Coordinates of C-alpha atoms and ligand atoms in Angstrom, one line a residue:
M245 CA -0.9 -24.6 7.8
V246 CA 2.4 -26.3 7.3
R247 CA 2.9 -27.0 10.8
L248 CA -0.5 -28.6 11.0
V249 CA 0.4 -31.0 8.1
R250 CA 3.6 -31.9 10.0
R251 CA 1.6 -33.2 12.9
G252 CA 0.2 -35.8 10.7
S253 CA -2.7 -36.0 8.2
V254 CA -1.4 -37.6 5.0
A255 CA -4.5 -36.4 3.2
A256 CA -3.8 -32.7 4.2
C257 CA -0.1 -33.3 3.2
L258 CA -1.2 -34.5 -0.3
M259 CA -3.5 -31.5 -0.6
L260 CA -0.9 -29.1 0.5
S261 CA 1.8 -30.5 -1.8
G262 CA -0.6 -30.4 -4.7
M263 CA -1.3 -26.8 -3.9
I264 CA 2.2 -26.0 -3.6
A265 CA 3.3 -27.7 -6.7
T266 CA 0.7 -25.7 -8.8
A267 CA 1.8 -22.6 -7.0
G268 CA 5.5 -23.2 -7.8
A269 CA 6.7 -22.5 -4.3
E270 CA 7.7 -25.1 -1.7
T271 CA 7.4 -25.8 1.9
P272 CA 8.8 -23.1 3.9
P273 CA 12.0 -23.9 5.9
E274 CA 11.6 -24.7 9.6
S275 CA 13.1 -21.9 11.5
P276 CA 13.9 -18.3 11.0
V277 CA 17.5 -19.0 10.7
E278 CA 16.9 -21.6 8.0
R279 CA 14.6 -19.1 6.1
G280 CA 17.2 -16.4 6.7
R281 CA 20.1 -18.7 5.5
A282 CA 18.1 -19.5 2.2
L283 CA 17.4 -15.9 1.6
V284 CA 20.8 -14.5 2.4
N285 CA 22.6 -17.1 0.4
G286 CA 20.0 -17.1 -2.4
I287 CA 17.9 -14.2 -3.8
V288 CA 18.7 -11.6 -1.3
A289 CA 22.5 -12.0 -1.6
C290 CA 23.6 -9.5 1.0
G291 CA 27.1 -11.1 0.5
N292 CA 27.3 -10.0 -3.2
C293 CA 28.2 -6.6 -1.7
H294 CA 29.2 -7.5 1.9
T295 CA 31.5 -10.5 1.5
P296 CA 34.9 -9.8 0.2
Q297 CA 35.4 -11.1 -3.3
G298 CA 38.7 -12.8 -4.6
P299 CA 39.5 -13.8 -8.1
N300 CA 37.5 -17.1 -7.6
G301 CA 34.4 -15.5 -6.0
P302 CA 33.6 -14.9 -2.3
V303 CA 36.7 -15.4 0.0
A304 CA 36.3 -18.3 2.3
G305 CA 35.9 -17.7 6.0
R306 CA 35.2 -14.1 5.4
E307 CA 31.3 -14.3 4.9
L308 CA 29.8 -10.9 5.3
A309 CA 33.0 -9.4 6.7
G310 CA 32.8 -6.3 4.5
G311 CA 35.4 -4.1 2.9
T312 CA 34.5 -4.2 -0.8
P313 CA 34.8 -0.7 -2.2
F314 CA 32.1 0.9 -4.4
V315 CA 33.8 3.7 -6.3
E316 CA 31.2 5.8 -8.1
E317 CA 30.9 9.4 -8.5
P318 CA 30.0 11.1 -6.0
F319 CA 31.0 8.5 -3.4
T320 CA 33.6 5.9 -2.3
A321 CA 31.6 3.5 -0.1
Y322 CA 33.0 0.4 1.7
A323 CA 30.6 -2.4 2.6
S324 CA 30.3 -2.8 6.3
N325 CA 31.2 -5.7 8.3
I326 CA 27.9 -7.3 9.3
T327 CA 29.2 -10.3 11.1
P328 CA 28.4 -10.6 14.8
D329 CA 31.8 -9.4 15.8
P330 CA 31.2 -6.9 18.8
E331 CA 34.1 -4.5 18.0
T332 CA 34.1 -4.2 14.2
G333 CA 30.7 -5.8 13.2
I334 CA 27.1 -5.6 14.3
G335 CA 27.5 -7.9 17.5
R336 CA 26.2 -5.2 19.8
W337 CA 23.2 -4.1 17.8
T338 CA 19.7 -5.2 18.9
D339 CA 17.4 -7.0 16.6
E340 CA 15.3 -3.8 16.4
Q341 CA 18.5 -1.8 15.5
L342 CA 19.3 -4.2 12.8
I343 CA 15.8 -4.1 11.3
A344 CA 15.9 -0.2 11.2
A345 CA 19.4 -0.4 9.6
I346 CA 18.2 -2.8 6.8
R347 CA 14.8 -1.4 6.2
E348 CA 15.2 2.3 6.8
G349 CA 19.0 2.8 6.4
R350 CA 19.3 4.1 9.9
R351 CA 22.3 3.2 12.4
P352 CA 21.6 2.9 16.2
D353 CA 23.4 6.4 16.5
G354 CA 20.8 7.9 14.2
S355 CA 23.2 8.5 11.2
L356 CA 22.0 7.4 7.8
I357 CA 23.6 4.5 5.9
G358 CA 24.6 5.6 2.3
P359 CA 24.2 4.0 -1.1
P360 CA 24.5 1.7 -2.9
M361 CA 22.5 -0.4 -0.5
P362 CA 19.1 -0.8 -2.0
F363 CA 16.9 0.8 0.7
G364 CA 14.1 1.7 -1.7
F365 CA 13.5 -1.9 -2.1
Y366 CA 14.4 -3.2 1.3
R367 CA 11.6 -1.1 2.7
G368 CA 9.2 -3.8 1.4
L369 CA 10.8 -6.7 3.2
S370 CA 8.2 -8.4 5.3
D371 CA 8.5 -8.5 9.0
G372 CA 9.0 -12.2 9.1
D373 CA 11.7 -12.3 6.4
L374 CA 13.5 -9.4 8.0
R375 CA 13.5 -11.2 11.3
A376 CA 14.7 -14.3 9.6
I377 CA 17.6 -12.4 7.9
V378 CA 18.6 -10.9 11.3
A379 CA 18.5 -14.4 12.9
Y380 CA 20.8 -15.6 10.1
L381 CA 23.2 -12.7 10.4
R382 CA 23.6 -13.6 14.2
S383 CA 24.5 -17.1 13.2
V384 CA 27.4 -16.5 10.9
P385 CA 31.0 -16.7 12.5
P386 CA 32.1 -13.3 13.8
V387 CA 35.1 -11.9 11.8
R388 CA 37.3 -9.1 13.2
H389 CA 37.8 -6.8 10.3
S390 CA 37.8 -3.1 10.4
V391 CA 36.4 -1.4 7.2
P392 CA 37.5 2.0 6.0
K393 CA 34.9 4.8 6.5
S394 CA 32.8 5.5 3.5
E395 CA 33.1 8.9 1.9
Y396 CA 30.0 10.6 0.3
R397 CA 30.8 13.8 -1.4
M398 CA 27.1 14.7 -1.6
A399 CA 24.4 15.3 0.9
L400 CA 22.5 12.1 2.0
P401 CA 18.7 12.6 2.5
A402 CA 17.3 13.2 6.0
A403 CA 15.6 9.8 5.6
Y404 CA 14.8 7.2 3.0
G405 CA 11.1 7.7 3.6
P406 CA 8.6 7.7 6.5
P407 CA 8.9 4.9 9.2
V408 CA 7.9 1.6 7.7
G409 CA 6.1 0.2 10.6
S410 CA 4.9 -3.3 9.6
V411 CA 5.0 -5.2 6.4
A412 CA 2.7 -8.4 6.1
E413 CA 4.2 -11.6 4.8
I414 CA 3.8 -12.0 1.0
P415 CA 2.0 -15.2 0.2
R416 CA 4.0 -17.9 -1.6
T417 CA 1.0 -19.5 -3.2
D418 CA 0.7 -17.2 -6.2
P419 CA 3.9 -17.2 -8.3
V420 CA 3.5 -13.9 -10.0
T421 CA 2.9 -12.1 -6.6
Y422 CA 5.7 -13.9 -4.9
G423 CA 8.0 -13.4 -8.0
A424 CA 7.3 -9.7 -7.9
Y425 CA 8.4 -9.6 -4.3
M426 CA 11.5 -11.6 -5.2
A427 CA 12.4 -9.2 -8.0
G428 CA 11.7 -6.2 -5.8
P429 CA 12.1 -6.2 -1.9
L430 CA 14.0 -9.4 -1.8
G431 CA 16.4 -9.5 -4.7
H432 CA 16.4 -5.8 -5.9
C433 CA 16.7 -7.1 -9.5
M434 CA 14.7 -4.0 -10.5
E435 CA 17.3 -1.7 -8.8
C436 CA 20.0 -2.7 -11.4
H437 CA 17.7 -3.4 -14.3
T438 CA 15.6 -0.1 -14.2
P439 CA 16.8 3.0 -15.9
M440 CA 17.4 6.0 -13.9
L441 CA 15.6 9.5 -14.2
P442 CA 18.0 12.5 -14.3
D443 CA 17.1 13.2 -10.6
G444 CA 18.5 9.8 -9.8
R445 CA 15.2 8.0 -9.1
L446 CA 14.3 4.8 -10.8
D447 CA 12.0 5.3 -13.9
M448 CA 9.4 2.9 -12.8
T449 CA 7.4 3.5 -16.1
R450 CA 10.3 1.5 -17.7
M451 CA 10.8 -1.1 -15.1
G452 CA 13.2 -3.9 -16.3
A453 CA 14.3 -2.0 -19.4
G454 CA 18.0 -2.0 -18.3
G455 CA 20.7 0.3 -19.4
R456 CA 22.4 1.1 -16.2
N457 CA 26.2 1.0 -16.1
F458 CA 28.3 -0.9 -13.5
T459 CA 32.0 -0.4 -13.4
G460 CA 34.4 -2.5 -11.2
P461 CA 37.3 -5.0 -11.5
W462 CA 35.3 -6.7 -14.3
G463 CA 35.3 -3.5 -16.5
N464 CA 32.1 -1.9 -17.4
A465 CA 28.8 -3.9 -17.6
V466 CA 25.4 -2.5 -18.7
S467 CA 22.3 -4.0 -17.3
R468 CA 20.2 -5.6 -20.0
N469 CA 16.6 -5.3 -20.9
I470 CA 14.7 -8.1 -19.0
T471 CA 11.1 -7.1 -20.1
Q472 CA 9.2 -9.2 -22.6
D473 CA 10.4 -7.2 -25.6
K474 CA 11.1 -9.7 -28.4
E475 CA 14.1 -8.0 -29.8
H476 CA 15.9 -6.4 -26.9
G477 CA 14.4 -8.3 -23.8
L478 CA 13.6 -11.8 -22.9
G479 CA 10.4 -12.1 -25.0
G480 CA 11.9 -14.7 -27.3
W481 CA 13.6 -16.7 -24.6
T482 CA 12.4 -20.0 -23.1
D483 CA 11.8 -20.3 -19.4
A484 CA 14.9 -22.6 -19.3
E485 CA 17.1 -20.0 -21.0
I486 CA 16.0 -17.3 -18.5
R487 CA 16.8 -19.5 -15.6
K488 CA 20.2 -20.4 -17.0
A489 CA 21.1 -16.7 -17.4
I490 CA 20.1 -15.9 -13.8
T491 CA 21.8 -18.9 -12.2
E492 CA 24.7 -19.6 -14.4
G493 CA 25.4 -16.2 -16.1
V494 CA 25.2 -17.8 -19.5
R495 CA 23.1 -16.3 -22.3
P496 CA 21.3 -18.6 -25.0
D497 CA 24.1 -17.9 -27.4
G498 CA 26.7 -19.1 -24.9
H499 CA 28.0 -15.6 -24.0
R500 CA 29.2 -15.3 -20.4
L501 CA 27.6 -12.5 -18.4
S502 CA 29.8 -10.5 -16.2
P503 CA 29.4 -9.2 -12.4
P504 CA 28.1 -7.5 -10.5
M505 CA 24.9 -9.6 -10.8
G506 CA 25.3 -12.4 -8.2
Y507 CA 24.8 -15.5 -10.3
H508 CA 26.4 -17.8 -7.8
Y509 CA 23.9 -16.7 -5.1
Y510 CA 20.9 -17.2 -7.4
K511 CA 22.2 -20.7 -8.2
S512 CA 21.0 -21.9 -4.8
M513 CA 17.4 -20.8 -5.4
S514 CA 14.8 -23.6 -5.3
D515 CA 12.9 -24.7 -8.5
G516 CA 9.8 -23.2 -6.9
E517 CA 11.5 -19.8 -6.3
L518 CA 12.9 -19.7 -9.8
G519 CA 9.6 -20.6 -11.3
A520 CA 8.0 -17.7 -9.5
L521 CA 10.7 -15.2 -10.5
V522 CA 10.3 -16.2 -14.2
A523 CA 6.5 -16.2 -14.0
Y524 CA 6.7 -12.5 -12.7
L525 CA 9.3 -11.5 -15.4
R526 CA 6.8 -12.8 -18.0
T527 CA 4.4 -10.1 -16.9
L528 CA 6.8 -7.2 -17.5
P529 CA 5.3 -5.3 -20.6
P530 CA 7.7 -5.2 -23.6
T531 CA 9.8 -1.9 -23.3
R532 CA 12.5 -0.8 -25.7
Ligands
HEC872 C1 24.5 -3.1 -3.4 C2 25.3 -3.4 -2.3 C3 24.7 -3.8 -0.9 C4 23.8 -4.7 -0.7 C5 23.0 -5.7 -1.7 C6 23.6 -4.7 0.7 N1 24.4 -3.8 1.3 FE1 24.5 -3.4 3.3 N2 25.8 -1.8 2.9 C7 26.3 -1.6 1.7 C8 27.3 -0.6 1.9 C9 28.2 0.0 0.8 C10 27.3 -0.2 3.2 C11 28.1 1.0 4.0 C12 27.3 2.3 3.7 C13 27.9 3.5 4.5 O1 29.1 3.4 4.8 O2 27.2 4.4 4.8 C14 26.4 -1.0 3.9 C15 25.9 -1.0 5.1 C16 25.2 -1.9 5.9 C17 24.8 -1.8 7.4 C18 25.3 -0.8 8.3 C19 26.5 -1.4 9.2 C20 27.3 -0.3 9.8 O3 28.1 -0.7 10.7 O4 27.1 0.9 9.8 C21 24.1 -3.0 7.6 C22 23.5 -3.5 8.9 C23 23.9 -3.7 6.2 N3 24.6 -3.1 5.2 C24 23.2 -4.8 6.2 C25 22.9 -5.4 5.0 C26 22.1 -6.5 4.7 C27 21.5 -7.5 5.9 C28 21.9 -6.8 3.5 C29 21.0 -7.8 2.8 C30 19.7 -7.8 3.2 C31 22.6 -5.7 2.8 N4 23.3 -5.0 3.7 C32 22.7 -5.6 1.4 C33 26.1 -2.2 0.5 C34 25.1 -3.2 0.3
HEC873 C1 23.9 -5.5 -9.0 C2 23.1 -5.2 -10.2 C3 22.3 -6.4 -10.7 C4 21.3 -7.1 -10.0 C5 21.0 -7.0 -8.5 C6 20.7 -8.1 -10.9 N1 21.2 -7.9 -12.2 FE1 20.6 -9.1 -13.8 N2 22.3 -8.2 -14.8 C7 23.0 -7.1 -14.4 C8 23.9 -6.8 -15.5 C9 25.0 -5.6 -15.3 C10 23.7 -7.6 -16.6 C11 24.5 -7.7 -17.9 C12 25.8 -8.4 -17.7 C13 26.6 -8.5 -19.0 O1 26.1 -7.9 -20.0 O2 27.7 -9.1 -18.8 C14 22.6 -8.5 -16.1 C15 22.1 -9.6 -16.9 C16 20.8 -10.1 -16.6 C17 20.3 -11.1 -17.6 C18 20.6 -11.5 -18.9 C19 19.9 -10.7 -19.9 C20 20.5 -10.7 -21.3 O3 19.9 -10.3 -22.2 O4 21.6 -11.3 -21.5 C21 19.1 -11.5 -16.8 C22 17.9 -12.5 -17.4 C23 19.0 -10.9 -15.6 N3 20.2 -10.0 -15.4 C24 18.0 -11.1 -14.7 C25 18.1 -10.6 -13.3 C26 17.2 -10.9 -12.3 C27 15.9 -11.8 -12.5 C28 17.7 -10.4 -11.1 C29 17.2 -10.6 -9.6 C30 17.2 -12.0 -9.2 C31 18.9 -9.7 -11.5 N4 19.1 -9.8 -12.8 C32 19.6 -9.0 -10.6 C33 23.0 -6.4 -13.1 C34 22.1 -6.9 -12.1

């Protein structure tokens, strides 16, 4: 539809921009690499785990070069180098191999990639978005960087689920639908903001209720309740206040929020994307 518009008709263009304005989304970027760049440097934020962090944020010239440790019982995991370096990165992997790694957690040699990469959500990435992410990974500068091997003192499952097959594109015309896709498969907001059951699975009946612990160089942070609960959640916040917390890490009372949430990535989301995300958060039933 968009391509058709680019070929010329002003009337169609106005109609489309009107439709998009009401939908709160915007014209999709041109190429898969552009879409992938917007996703990876925005809502998807692979670099929040895969780019080494210095005291002033991501280390320049080391984008996606890996090495960040995740020390959590029962594992010590190191984010992999996912730059196109052929020796220490993913330079020799085919597109299909990268897709299987991201969506199903399986390496080309058949071994399973361990936590904390959010495979439960990445299974829902659409075919087009996954290809865009892969196209973008291929475009970042290769960095030679060997990363220590992760140590899992637990048995990894045999697989994260049955083969995914194909996932259709999520329409960007309905903000709540697209916002749900952003908070789930794309941004895994709900991985961090949903409490865990004793068996380690997320308690989807309390989606967004928060309460998970994240320990790191920042100390200990507890994910907050982002449901519509008026007292403990975002029910009493304005849209602008929610946007500011997500993109700047500042609460309405001025309190600064801590990592590991990737505020500086979310800052680059477009107005339409943020609108869709907030529209979806507004639909989360109040949960204590
Ligand atoms: C919450 C942190 C986290 C996020 C977010 C994350 N990853 Fe990972 N990823 C890891 C860790 C840790 C490993 C290493 C796990 C292991 O050693 O088994 C890993 C491993 C990988 C591997 C396997 C590489 C290899 O050489 O074995 C690929 C490919 C990968 N990630 C791609 C991505 C992409 C693309 C994204 C964004 C769509 C992403 N990851 C988001 C933490 C994360
Ligand atoms: C890696 C884990 C992680 C991810 C991913 C994540 N968050 Fe958070 N978020 C947190 C933590 C932890 C806090 C609390 C930080 C603090 O208290 O300093 C937080 C705080 C917030 C707050 C502030 C709430 C309040 O009451 O102060 C909002 C809003 C929020 N997150 C929304 C989101 C949205 C929307 C996404 C997805 C785009 C997201 N988060 C992704 C971990 C995460």
